[in-house]
mmCIF file of C-alpha atoms in Angstrom:
data_model
loop_
_atom_site.group_PDB
_atom_site.id
_atom_site.type_symbol
_atom_site.label_atom_id
_atom_site.label_comp_id
_atom_site.label_asym_id
_atom_site.label_seq_id
_atom_site.Cartn_x
_atom_site.Cartn_y
_atom_site.Cartn_z
ATOM 1 C CA MET E 280 -13.890 -8.161 -25.178
ATOM 2 C CA ASN E 281 -12.760 -9.660 -28.487
ATOM 3 C CA PHE E 282 -16.080 -8.928 -30.152
ATOM 4 C CA ILE E 283 -15.410 -9.033 -33.683
ATOM 5 C CA LYS E 284 -14.746 -13.473 -33.348
ATOM 6 C CA LYS E 285 -18.157 -14.050 -32.259
ATOM 7 C CA ILE E 286 -19.610 -12.100 -34.933
ATOM 8 C CA SER E 287 -21.739 -15.082 -36.894
ATOM 9 C CA SER E 288 -23.161 -14.923 -40.811
ATOM 10 C CA THR E 289 -26.383 -14.514 -39.352
ATOM 11 C CA HIS E 290 -24.935 -11.346 -37.693
ATOM 12 C CA LEU E 291 -23.538 -10.463 -40.726
ATOM 13 C CA ASP E 292 -26.918 -10.935 -42.444
ATOM 14 C CA ILE E 293 -28.215 -8.712 -39.836
ATOM 15 C CA LEU E 294 -26.093 -5.424 -40.425
ATOM 16 C CA LYS E 295 -26.656 -6.346 -44.493
ATOM 17 C CA GLU E 296 -30.304 -5.758 -44.044
ATOM 18 C CA ILE E 297 -29.497 -2.575 -42.181
ATOM 19 C CA GLY E 298 -27.385 -1.182 -44.551
ATOM 20 C CA ASN E 299 -30.130 -2.681 -46.690
ATOM 21 C CA ILE E 300 -33.162 -0.461 -44.586
ATOM 22 C CA GLY E 301 -30.611 2.584 -44.197
ATOM 23 C CA ALA E 302 -28.945 3.602 -47.638
ATOM 24 C CA GLY E 303 -32.748 2.056 -49.458
ATOM 25 C CA ASN E 304 -33.779 5.370 -48.163
ATOM 26 C CA ALA E 305 -31.173 7.830 -48.123
ATOM 27 C CA ALA E 306 -31.421 6.850 -52.098
ATOM 28 C CA THR E 307 -34.931 6.781 -52.056
ATOM 29 C CA ALA E 308 -34.004 11.010 -50.601
ATOM 30 C CA LEU E 309 -31.328 11.347 -52.810
ATOM 31 C CA SER E 310 -33.250 10.373 -55.999
ATOM 32 C CA MET E 311 -36.077 13.241 -54.850
ATOM 33 C CA ILE E 312 -33.736 16.111 -54.060
ATOM 34 C CA LEU E 313 -31.937 15.621 -57.584
ATOM 35 C CA ASN E 314 -35.186 13.906 -59.849
ATOM 36 C CA LYS E 315 -33.336 11.681 -61.092
ATOM 37 C CA LYS E 316 -33.281 7.668 -60.598
ATOM 38 C CA ILE E 317 -30.536 6.145 -58.093
ATOM 39 C CA GLU E 318 -30.288 2.587 -57.317
ATOM 40 C CA MET E 319 -28.244 0.876 -55.013
ATOM 41 C CA SER E 320 -26.159 -2.010 -54.733
ATOM 42 C CA VAL E 321 -26.738 -5.140 -52.712
ATOM 43 C CA PRO E 322 -24.890 -4.188 -49.138
ATOM 44 C CA ASN E 323 -21.101 -4.742 -48.500
ATOM 45 C CA VAL E 324 -20.775 -5.959 -44.937
ATOM 46 C CA ARG E 325 -16.928 -7.221 -44.081
ATOM 47 C CA VAL E 326 -15.115 -7.313 -41.801
ATOM 48 C CA VAL E 327 -12.245 -6.265 -42.579
ATOM 49 C CA SER E 328 -8.384 -4.569 -41.696
ATOM 50 C CA PHE E 329 -8.185 -0.926 -41.480
ATOM 51 C CA ASN E 330 -5.942 -0.786 -44.487
ATOM 52 C CA GLU E 331 -7.954 -3.033 -46.473
ATOM 53 C CA MET E 332 -11.173 -0.646 -45.577
ATOM 54 C CA ILE E 333 -9.371 2.097 -47.115
ATOM 55 C CA GLU E 334 -8.222 0.346 -50.213
ATOM 56 C CA MET E 335 -12.377 -0.560 -50.363
ATOM 57 C CA ALA E 336 -13.422 2.560 -50.196
ATOM 58 C CA GLY E 337 -10.764 3.943 -52.940
ATOM 59 C CA GLY E 338 -7.479 3.767 -51.911
ATOM 60 C CA ALA E 339 -5.545 6.595 -49.135
ATOM 61 C CA GLU E 340 -4.762 9.715 -51.273
ATOM 62 C CA ASN E 341 -7.935 9.521 -53.204
ATOM 63 C CA VAL E 342 -9.400 12.687 -53.192
ATOM 64 C CA VAL E 343 -13.238 12.936 -52.235
ATOM 65 C CA ALA E 344 -15.719 14.844 -50.911
ATOM 66 C CA SER E 345 -17.410 13.392 -47.497
ATOM 67 C CA VAL E 346 -19.642 14.167 -44.956
ATOM 68 C CA TYR E 347 -19.386 12.973 -41.495
ATOM 69 C CA LEU E 348 -22.023 12.227 -38.578
ATOM 70 C CA ARG E 349 -21.691 10.711 -35.743
ATOM 71 C CA VAL E 350 -24.648 8.863 -34.858
ATOM 72 C CA GLU E 351 -25.561 9.241 -30.952
ATOM 73 C CA GLY E 352 -28.293 6.904 -28.808
ATOM 74 C CA ASP E 353 -28.394 3.661 -27.988
ATOM 75 C CA ALA E 354 -25.903 2.506 -31.151
ATOM 76 C CA PRO E 355 -23.362 4.789 -31.481
ATOM 77 C CA SER E 356 -21.537 4.964 -34.731
ATOM 78 C CA HIS E 357 -19.713 6.133 -37.215
ATOM 79 C CA MET E 358 -21.320 7.265 -40.665
ATOM 80 C CA PHE E 359 -19.361 8.602 -43.658
ATOM 81 C CA PHE E 360 -20.661 9.532 -47.333
ATOM 82 C CA ILE E 361 -18.579 9.723 -49.503
ATOM 83 C CA LEU E 362 -18.288 11.069 -52.506
ATOM 84 C CA PRO E 363 -16.221 11.255 -55.469
ATOM 85 C CA LEU E 364 -14.680 14.852 -56.312
ATOM 86 C CA GLU E 365 -16.647 15.102 -59.880
ATOM 87 C CA GLN E 366 -19.901 13.505 -58.957
ATOM 88 C CA ALA E 367 -20.114 15.772 -56.025
ATOM 89 C CA ASN E 368 -19.555 19.129 -57.879
ATOM 90 C CA LYS E 369 -22.188 18.058 -60.161
ATOM 91 C CA TYR E 370 -24.899 17.427 -57.323
ATOM 92 C CA ILE E 371 -24.186 20.507 -56.109
ATOM 93 C CA GLU E 372 -24.628 22.144 -59.596
ATOM 94 C CA GLN E 373 -28.065 20.574 -59.755
ATOM 95 C CA MET E 374 -29.160 21.543 -56.001
ATOM 96 C CA THR E 375 -28.033 25.049 -56.162
ATOM 97 C CA GLY E 376 -27.973 26.181 -60.003
ATOM 98 C CA GLU E 377 -24.444 27.354 -59.915
ATOM 99 C CA SER E 378 -21.065 26.289 -60.694
ATOM 100 C CA GLU E 379 -19.838 26.204 -57.817
ATOM 101 C CA SER E 380 -16.451 23.468 -57.797
ATOM 102 C CA PHE E 381 -14.520 22.129 -54.883
ATOM 103 C CA GLU E 382 -11.500 21.771 -57.431
ATOM 104 C CA THR E 383 -9.970 24.894 -55.821
ATOM 105 C CA LEU E 384 -10.386 26.894 -52.428
ATOM 106 C CA PRO E 385 -11.608 28.317 -51.304
ATOM 107 C CA TYR E 386 -14.647 26.674 -51.631
ATOM 108 C CA GLY E 387 -17.797 28.473 -52.015
ATOM 109 C CA GLU E 388 -20.192 29.038 -48.999
ATOM 110 C CA LEU E 389 -22.832 27.812 -51.154
ATOM 111 C CA ALA E 390 -21.518 24.867 -51.981
ATOM 112 C CA VAL E 391 -20.036 23.502 -48.527
ATOM 113 C CA SER E 392 -23.540 23.894 -47.012
ATOM 114 C CA ALA E 393 -25.436 22.406 -49.617
ATOM 115 C CA LEU E 394 -22.752 18.897 -49.499
ATOM 116 C CA GLN E 395 -23.580 19.615 -45.254
ATOM 117 C CA GLU E 396 -26.941 19.636 -46.481
ATOM 118 C CA LEU E 397 -27.208 16.506 -48.678
ATOM 119 C CA GLY E 398 -25.304 14.954 -45.756
ATOM 120 C CA ASN E 399 -27.651 15.934 -43.239
ATOM 121 C CA ILE E 400 -31.066 14.670 -45.238
ATOM 122 C CA LEU E 401 -29.415 11.010 -46.698
ATOM 123 C CA ALA E 402 -28.026 10.429 -42.900
ATOM 124 C CA GLY E 403 -31.421 11.487 -41.812
ATOM 125 C CA SER E 404 -33.380 8.881 -43.879
ATOM 126 C CA TYR E 405 -30.994 6.462 -42.867
ATOM 127 C CA LEU E 406 -30.829 6.650 -39.601
ATOM 128 C CA THR E 407 -34.846 6.976 -39.682
ATOM 129 C CA SER E 408 -35.011 3.733 -40.824
ATOM 130 C CA LEU E 409 -32.623 2.454 -39.158
ATOM 131 C CA SER E 410 -34.679 2.970 -36.221
ATOM 132 C CA ASN E 411 -38.391 2.706 -36.947
ATOM 133 C CA PHE E 412 -36.417 -1.461 -37.751
ATOM 134 C CA THR E 413 -34.654 -1.618 -34.607
ATOM 135 C CA GLY E 414 -36.071 0.544 -32.428
ATOM 136 C CA LEU E 415 -33.919 2.250 -31.164
ATOM 137 C CA HIS E 416 -33.149 6.047 -30.559
ATOM 138 C CA LEU E 417 -30.910 7.335 -32.777
ATOM 139 C CA PHE E 418 -29.685 10.773 -33.971
ATOM 140 C CA HIS E 419 -27.229 12.703 -35.087
ATOM 141 C CA SER E 420 -24.614 15.242 -35.167
ATOM 142 C CA VAL E 421 -24.562 18.040 -37.007
ATOM 143 C CA PRO E 422 -22.929 17.183 -40.508
ATOM 144 C CA ALA E 423 -18.911 17.752 -41.012
ATOM 145 C CA THR E 424 -17.743 17.860 -43.978
ATOM 146 C CA SER E 425 -14.137 17.900 -45.614
ATOM 147 C CA ILE E 426 -12.850 18.024 -49.415
ATOM 148 C CA ASP E 427 -9.599 15.563 -48.833
ATOM 149 C CA MET E 428 -7.517 12.543 -49.046
ATOM 150 C CA LEU E 429 -10.015 9.493 -48.134
ATOM 151 C CA GLY E 430 -7.485 7.932 -45.626
ATOM 152 C CA ALA E 431 -7.110 10.902 -43.639
ATOM 153 C CA ILE E 432 -10.967 11.295 -44.210
ATOM 154 C CA ILE E 433 -12.058 7.126 -42.756
ATOM 155 C CA SER E 434 -9.416 6.350 -39.875
ATOM 156 C CA PHE E 435 -11.346 9.069 -37.747
ATOM 157 C CA GLY E 436 -14.026 6.086 -38.073
ATOM 158 C CA PHE E 437 -11.554 3.915 -36.908
ATOM 159 C CA ILE E 438 -10.530 5.734 -33.694
ATOM 160 C CA GLU E 439 -13.293 3.639 -31.121
ATOM 161 C CA LEU E 440 -12.367 0.152 -32.677
ATOM 162 C CA SER E 441 -9.028 0.624 -32.814
ATOM 163 C CA GLN E 442 -8.931 0.267 -29.071
ATOM 164 C CA PHE E 443 -10.404 -3.112 -29.340
ATOM 165 C CA SER E 444 -9.234 -4.713 -32.799
ATOM 166 C CA ASP E 445 -6.965 -3.812 -35.610
ATOM 167 C CA TYR E 446 -10.595 -4.540 -37.860
ATOM 168 C CA VAL E 447 -13.626 -2.426 -38.225
ATOM 169 C CA ILE E 448 -16.948 -4.245 -39.702
ATOM 170 C CA VAL E 449 -18.076 -1.910 -41.957
ATOM 171 C CA ILE E 450 -21.895 -1.649 -43.674
ATOM 172 C CA ASP E 451 -21.178 -0.492 -46.960
ATOM 173 C CA THR E 452 -23.721 0.648 -49.634
ATOM 174 C CA ALA E 453 -22.973 1.743 -52.604
ATOM 175 C CA LEU E 454 -25.365 3.459 -55.156
ATOM 176 C CA ASN E 455 -25.361 3.921 -58.820
ATOM 177 C CA LYS E 456 -26.347 5.826 -61.758
ATOM 178 C CA THR E 457 -28.277 4.234 -63.561
ATOM 179 C CA ASN E 458 -28.154 5.779 -67.182
ATOM 180 C CA ASP E 459 -29.852 5.338 -70.358
ATOM 181 C CA GLU E 460 -28.073 2.174 -70.920
ATOM 182 C CA ASN E 461 -28.287 0.879 -67.821
ATOM 183 C CA VAL E 462 -24.374 0.854 -67.349
ATOM 184 C CA GLU E 463 -24.244 1.357 -63.940
ATOM 185 C CA LEU E 464 -21.416 3.757 -62.542
ATOM 186 C CA VAL E 465 -20.635 4.135 -58.666
ATOM 187 C CA ASP E 466 -21.786 7.718 -57.791
ATOM 188 C CA GLY E 467 -20.650 7.298 -53.640
ATOM 189 C CA HIS E 468 -20.667 4.938 -50.894
ATOM 190 C CA PHE E 469 -22.215 5.127 -47.142
ATOM 191 C CA PHE E 470 -20.251 3.435 -45.011
ATOM 192 C CA LEU E 471 -21.455 2.855 -41.584
ATOM 193 C CA LEU E 472 -18.434 2.373 -38.705
ATOM 194 C CA PRO E 473 -20.959 0.870 -35.489
ATOM 195 C CA ASP E 474 -18.667 1.404 -32.120
ATOM 196 C CA PRO E 475 -17.633 -1.795 -30.287
ATOM 197 C CA GLN E 476 -20.857 -1.472 -28.052
ATOM 198 C CA SER E 477 -23.353 -1.239 -30.444
ATOM 199 C CA PHE E 478 -22.912 -4.485 -32.137
ATOM 200 C CA ASP E 479 -24.309 -6.405 -29.064
ATOM 201 C CA ILE E 480 -27.189 -3.757 -28.920
ATOM 202 C CA ILE E 481 -28.118 -3.801 -32.621
ATOM 203 C CA PHE E 482 -28.829 -7.201 -32.724
ATOM 204 C CA GLN E 483 -30.355 -7.756 -29.476
ATOM 205 C CA SER E 484 -33.004 -5.042 -30.431
ATOM 206 C CA LEU E 485 -33.587 -7.694 -33.596
ATOM 207 C CA GLY E 486 -33.901 -10.357 -30.977
ATOM 208 C CA VAL E 487 -30.256 -12.395 -32.024
ATOM 209 C CA THR E 488 -28.010 -12.692 -28.917
ATOM 210 C CA VAL E 489 -23.560 -12.592 -29.873
ATOM 211 C CA ASP E 490 -22.994 -16.196 -28.227
ATOM 212 C CA GLU E 491 -20.088 -16.376 -26.026
ATOM 213 C CA MET S 291 16.146 8.934 -59.765
ATOM 214 C CA ASN S 292 17.402 5.398 -60.873
ATOM 215 C CA ASN S 293 15.526 2.547 -61.360
ATOM 216 C CA HIS S 294 16.406 0.605 -58.295
ATOM 217 C CA GLN S 295 14.492 3.024 -56.259
ATOM 218 C CA GLN S 296 11.783 1.714 -54.105
ATOM 219 C CA ILE S 297 9.446 2.849 -52.358
ATOM 220 C CA VAL S 298 8.754 0.924 -49.325
ATOM 221 C CA ARG S 299 4.947 1.710 -47.944
ATOM 222 C CA VAL S 300 3.875 1.658 -44.662
ATOM 223 C CA GLY S 301 -0.273 1.912 -44.198
ATOM 224 C CA ILE S 302 -2.119 2.242 -40.952
ATOM 225 C CA ALA S 303 -1.125 1.461 -38.073
ATOM 226 C CA ASP S 304 2.246 0.176 -39.203
ATOM 227 C CA MET S 305 5.415 0.788 -39.180
ATOM 228 C CA ASN S 306 8.984 -0.042 -41.180
ATOM 229 C CA ILE S 307 12.307 1.130 -42.371
ATOM 230 C CA VAL S 308 14.403 1.647 -44.691
ATOM 231 C CA LYS S 309 18.099 2.600 -46.329
ATOM 232 C CA ALA S 310 18.981 4.563 -48.421
ATOM 233 C CA PRO S 311 18.422 5.400 -52.132
ATOM 234 C CA ASN S 312 15.102 3.584 -51.589
ATOM 235 C CA LEU S 313 12.220 5.726 -49.538
ATOM 236 C CA ILE S 314 9.718 5.772 -47.361
ATOM 237 C CA ARG S 315 6.467 6.863 -47.417
ATOM 238 C CA THR S 316 2.435 6.489 -45.568
ATOM 239 C CA SER S 317 -0.324 7.767 -47.454
ATOM 240 C CA GLY S 318 -3.597 9.856 -45.864
ATOM 241 C CA LEU S 319 -2.639 10.367 -42.840
ATOM 242 C CA GLY S 320 -5.756 11.964 -41.201
ATOM 243 C CA SER S 321 -5.524 12.526 -37.181
ATOM 244 C CA CYS S 322 -2.643 10.100 -37.235
ATOM 245 C CA VAL S 323 0.332 11.246 -36.901
ATOM 246 C CA GLY S 324 3.353 9.654 -39.253
ATOM 247 C CA VAL S 325 7.182 9.489 -37.087
ATOM 248 C CA VAL S 326 10.114 9.006 -39.297
ATOM 249 C CA VAL S 327 13.159 8.265 -36.835
ATOM 250 C CA TYR S 328 16.773 8.637 -38.837
ATOM 251 C CA ASP S 329 20.137 8.071 -38.918
ATOM 252 C CA SER S 330 21.570 10.610 -41.570
ATOM 253 C CA TYR S 331 25.209 9.008 -40.827
ATOM 254 C CA GLN S 332 23.841 5.593 -41.648
ATOM 255 C CA GLN S 333 21.447 6.746 -44.387
ATOM 256 C CA ILE S 334 18.472 4.652 -42.476
ATOM 257 C CA ALA S 335 15.136 5.740 -40.908
ATOM 258 C CA GLY S 336 12.404 4.103 -40.307
ATOM 259 C CA LEU S 337 8.253 5.357 -40.372
ATOM 260 C CA ALA S 338 5.305 4.912 -38.230
ATOM 261 C CA HIS S 339 1.789 5.550 -38.628
ATOM 262 C CA ILE S 340 0.743 5.945 -35.660
ATOM 263 C CA MET S 341 -3.635 5.810 -34.668
ATOM 264 C CA LEU S 342 -3.651 6.326 -31.278
ATOM 265 C CA PRO S 343 -1.662 8.214 -28.327
ATOM 266 C CA ASP S 344 -1.060 5.397 -25.704
ATOM 267 C CA SER S 345 -1.273 2.031 -25.798
ATOM 268 C CA SER S 346 -2.928 1.943 -22.525
ATOM 269 C CA LEU S 347 -6.191 2.434 -24.267
ATOM 270 C CA ALA S 348 -6.343 -1.440 -26.021
ATOM 271 C CA LYS S 349 -9.354 -2.799 -24.426
ATOM 272 C CA ASN S 350 -8.692 -6.107 -26.069
ATOM 273 C CA GLY S 351 -5.041 -7.209 -24.085
ATOM 274 C CA SER S 352 -3.340 -7.494 -27.297
ATOM 275 C CA VAL S 353 -1.272 -4.635 -28.068
ATOM 276 C CA THR S 354 -0.298 -4.127 -32.150
ATOM 277 C CA ALA S 355 3.142 -2.173 -31.688
ATOM 278 C CA ALA S 356 2.962 0.433 -34.647
ATOM 279 C CA LYS S 357 -0.750 1.745 -33.874
ATOM 280 C CA TYR S 358 0.046 3.720 -29.966
ATOM 281 C CA ALA S 359 2.756 6.456 -30.185
ATOM 282 C CA ASP S 360 4.562 5.057 -27.163
ATOM 283 C CA THR S 361 4.775 1.510 -28.538
ATOM 284 C CA ALA S 362 5.299 2.092 -31.820
ATOM 285 C CA VAL S 363 8.178 4.643 -31.347
ATOM 286 C CA ASN S 364 10.280 2.378 -28.905
ATOM 287 C CA LYS S 365 10.115 -0.249 -31.660
ATOM 288 C CA LEU S 366 10.672 1.441 -34.490
ATOM 289 C CA ILE S 367 14.214 2.523 -32.546
ATOM 290 C CA ALA S 368 14.673 -0.602 -31.531
ATOM 291 C CA CYS S 369 14.737 -2.214 -35.361
ATOM 292 C CA LEU S 370 16.507 1.023 -36.486
ATOM 293 C CA ILE S 371 19.170 -0.228 -33.751
ATOM 294 C CA LYS S 372 19.010 -3.363 -34.556
ATOM 295 C CA HIS S 373 20.012 -2.235 -38.962
ATOM 296 C CA GLY S 374 22.712 -0.411 -38.020
ATOM 297 C CA ALA S 375 21.372 3.210 -36.962
ATOM 298 C CA ARG S 376 23.270 4.463 -33.921
ATOM 299 C CA LYS S 377 21.178 5.533 -30.577
ATOM 300 C CA THR S 378 22.525 9.049 -30.474
ATOM 301 C CA ALA S 379 22.496 10.228 -33.749
ATOM 302 C CA LEU S 380 18.934 9.495 -34.516
ATOM 303 C CA LYS S 381 16.689 12.487 -35.141
ATOM 304 C CA ALA S 382 13.112 12.799 -36.055
ATOM 305 C CA LYS S 383 10.680 14.303 -38.105
ATOM 306 C CA ILE S 384 6.911 14.459 -37.608
ATOM 307 C CA ALA S 385 3.756 14.800 -39.559
ATOM 308 C CA GLY S 386 0.079 14.532 -39.123
ATOM 309 C CA GLY S 387 -2.186 14.931 -35.892
ATOM 310 C CA ALA S 388 -4.865 16.683 -38.174
ATOM 311 C CA GLN S 389 -8.589 17.401 -36.829
ATOM 312 C CA MET S 390 -10.389 16.557 -40.303
ATOM 313 C CA PHE S 391 -13.471 17.496 -38.290
ATOM 314 C CA GLN S 392 -14.337 20.226 -36.656
ATOM 315 C CA PHE S 393 -16.853 19.667 -33.942
ATOM 316 C CA SER S 394 -18.426 21.961 -31.159
ATOM 317 C CA SER S 395 -19.354 18.703 -28.642
ATOM 318 C CA GLY S 396 -15.941 17.408 -26.215
ATOM 319 C CA ASN S 397 -15.508 14.661 -26.712
ATOM 320 C CA GLU S 398 -12.214 13.567 -25.706
ATOM 321 C CA LEU S 399 -11.512 10.886 -28.542
ATOM 322 C CA MET S 400 -12.342 14.252 -31.123
ATOM 323 C CA ARG S 401 -9.182 15.459 -30.423
ATOM 324 C CA ILE S 402 -7.909 12.180 -31.409
ATOM 325 C CA GLY S 403 -4.818 14.525 -33.513
ATOM 326 C CA PRO S 404 -3.752 16.968 -30.753
ATOM 327 C CA ARG S 405 -3.245 14.103 -28.397
ATOM 328 C CA ASN S 406 -1.285 11.926 -31.059
ATOM 329 C CA VAL S 407 1.073 14.762 -31.272
ATOM 330 C CA GLU S 408 1.175 15.246 -28.074
ATOM 331 C CA ALA S 409 2.167 11.820 -27.075
ATOM 332 C CA VAL S 410 4.691 10.860 -30.210
ATOM 333 C CA LYS S 411 6.879 13.677 -29.168
ATOM 334 C CA LYS S 412 6.416 13.132 -24.930
ATOM 335 C CA GLN S 413 8.037 9.798 -26.257
ATOM 336 C CA LEU S 414 10.580 11.060 -28.258
ATOM 337 C CA ALA S 415 11.779 13.489 -25.883
ATOM 338 C CA SER S 416 12.323 10.885 -23.151
ATOM 339 C CA LEU S 417 14.369 8.717 -25.327
ATOM 340 C CA HIS S 418 16.358 12.051 -26.141
ATOM 341 C CA ILE S 419 15.626 11.827 -30.049
ATOM 342 C CA GLU S 420 15.562 15.563 -31.165
ATOM 343 C CA ILE S 421 12.406 16.957 -33.229
ATOM 344 C CA VAL S 422 14.130 18.536 -36.204
ATOM 345 C CA GLY S 423 10.935 18.580 -38.451
ATOM 346 C CA GLU S 424 7.396 19.097 -37.994
ATOM 347 C CA ASP S 425 3.650 19.732 -39.678
ATOM 348 C CA VAL S 426 1.259 19.323 -37.412
ATOM 349 C CA GLY S 427 -2.100 20.040 -36.571
ATOM 350 C CA GLY S 428 -4.797 21.872 -39.284
ATOM 351 C CA ASN S 429 -7.557 19.927 -40.955
ATOM 352 C CA ASN S 430 -6.088 18.533 -44.110
ATOM 353 C CA GLY S 431 -4.866 14.884 -44.718
ATOM 354 C CA ARG S 432 -1.024 14.540 -45.946
ATOM 355 C CA THR S 433 0.548 12.221 -47.572
ATOM 356 C CA ILE S 434 4.438 11.836 -46.715
ATOM 357 C CA GLU S 435 7.966 10.517 -48.365
ATOM 358 C CA PHE S 436 10.737 10.248 -47.164
ATOM 359 C CA ASP S 437 14.737 10.078 -48.514
ATOM 360 C CA PRO S 438 17.183 8.558 -45.933
ATOM 361 C CA LYS S 439 19.869 9.744 -48.132
ATOM 362 C CA THR S 440 18.829 13.660 -48.065
ATOM 363 C CA TYR S 441 16.711 13.282 -44.993
ATOM 364 C CA LEU S 442 13.903 15.307 -45.860
ATOM 365 C CA LEU S 443 10.508 14.981 -45.770
ATOM 366 C CA GLN S 444 8.302 15.292 -48.774
ATOM 367 C CA ILE S 445 4.191 16.166 -47.410
ATOM 368 C CA LYS S 446 1.788 16.677 -49.798
ATOM 369 C CA THR S 447 -1.503 17.850 -49.027
ATOM 370 C CA VAL S 448 -4.816 18.419 -51.791
ATOM 371 C CA ASN S 449 -4.306 22.109 -51.617
ATOM 372 C CA LYS S 450 -1.753 23.572 -49.894
ATOM 373 C CA GLY S 451 0.888 21.382 -52.995
ATOM 374 C CA ILE S 452 3.749 20.010 -51.762
ATOM 375 C CA THR S 453 6.286 21.239 -48.813
ATOM 376 C CA TYR S 454 9.536 19.360 -47.604
ATOM 377 C CA LEU S 455 11.097 19.499 -44.339
#
């Protein structure tokens, strides 16, 4: 099953639309939580090697705040919400009104659960819109958080795929906050990494088949 | 540090070898295991960044050797011997195999870190290579760097700073 070779540009466009719809809703949810205008970039769907994926997300050693969710149901996938550390600190401060930071251990309990909740809400809105769009039944695990090196975090999402391929198909949507000068700052990333068998299911749900 | 010292970088599911005075490093080990095998007399070392415990897990027919514990350890040692290391002098140091996220669900794949560690140990034991240092498990990422001259393995973590094996 060399599924990656069968993926055409039409398939990539479908995946892009999934990123668009999912992250669009998540960005709206985030805007509401933070009471700030959050915009997202046009999703990036790429077929990349493991190392390229790590580079594209910011480099293996880059320390980030992450929320991981296992997507279960019809199309099992890995989902990551990744924030630069300073950004996570800012969001958490805005949410909780307390200046707890992720710079030093032990992380405040409140900060960790706020981060978890943020992931919960965002992933929930991402998946709900994805479910509505595809008609697939999707739900997610309790979110798990980790503040650590990006390479160590993201590689967790490669486990299933790596048994089939040396490449991953990643749906990446960056969240941007537009400030007054309209300078876009990338604040975070959503990465959706469907399991190998989930691609066919997603495409079929939208009436597209993967050609032999 | 002299200016001629180079650091050979090893990516995920990759391997390479290095001779003194150069160093070899891999970044961001999570559930993956970094295995260093070296010959201290020849000052030569190899490093593999392993993702999965066993090549029998490969489902597409082709096996990228550095990805799996069994094939990676074998290939690493073959490569070291080809470049002048002596099999009987080889020793190993390993790091990684963390569980980055904690789950209650019983999915076997979620335990991939500990399974990688077991598989690497088993493979090294079957080849009679002694593990002289290890920093495995836990729930934190690691960046490791090996110096074949001092045969020290530097381990960098986000919260526990730098340690040496």
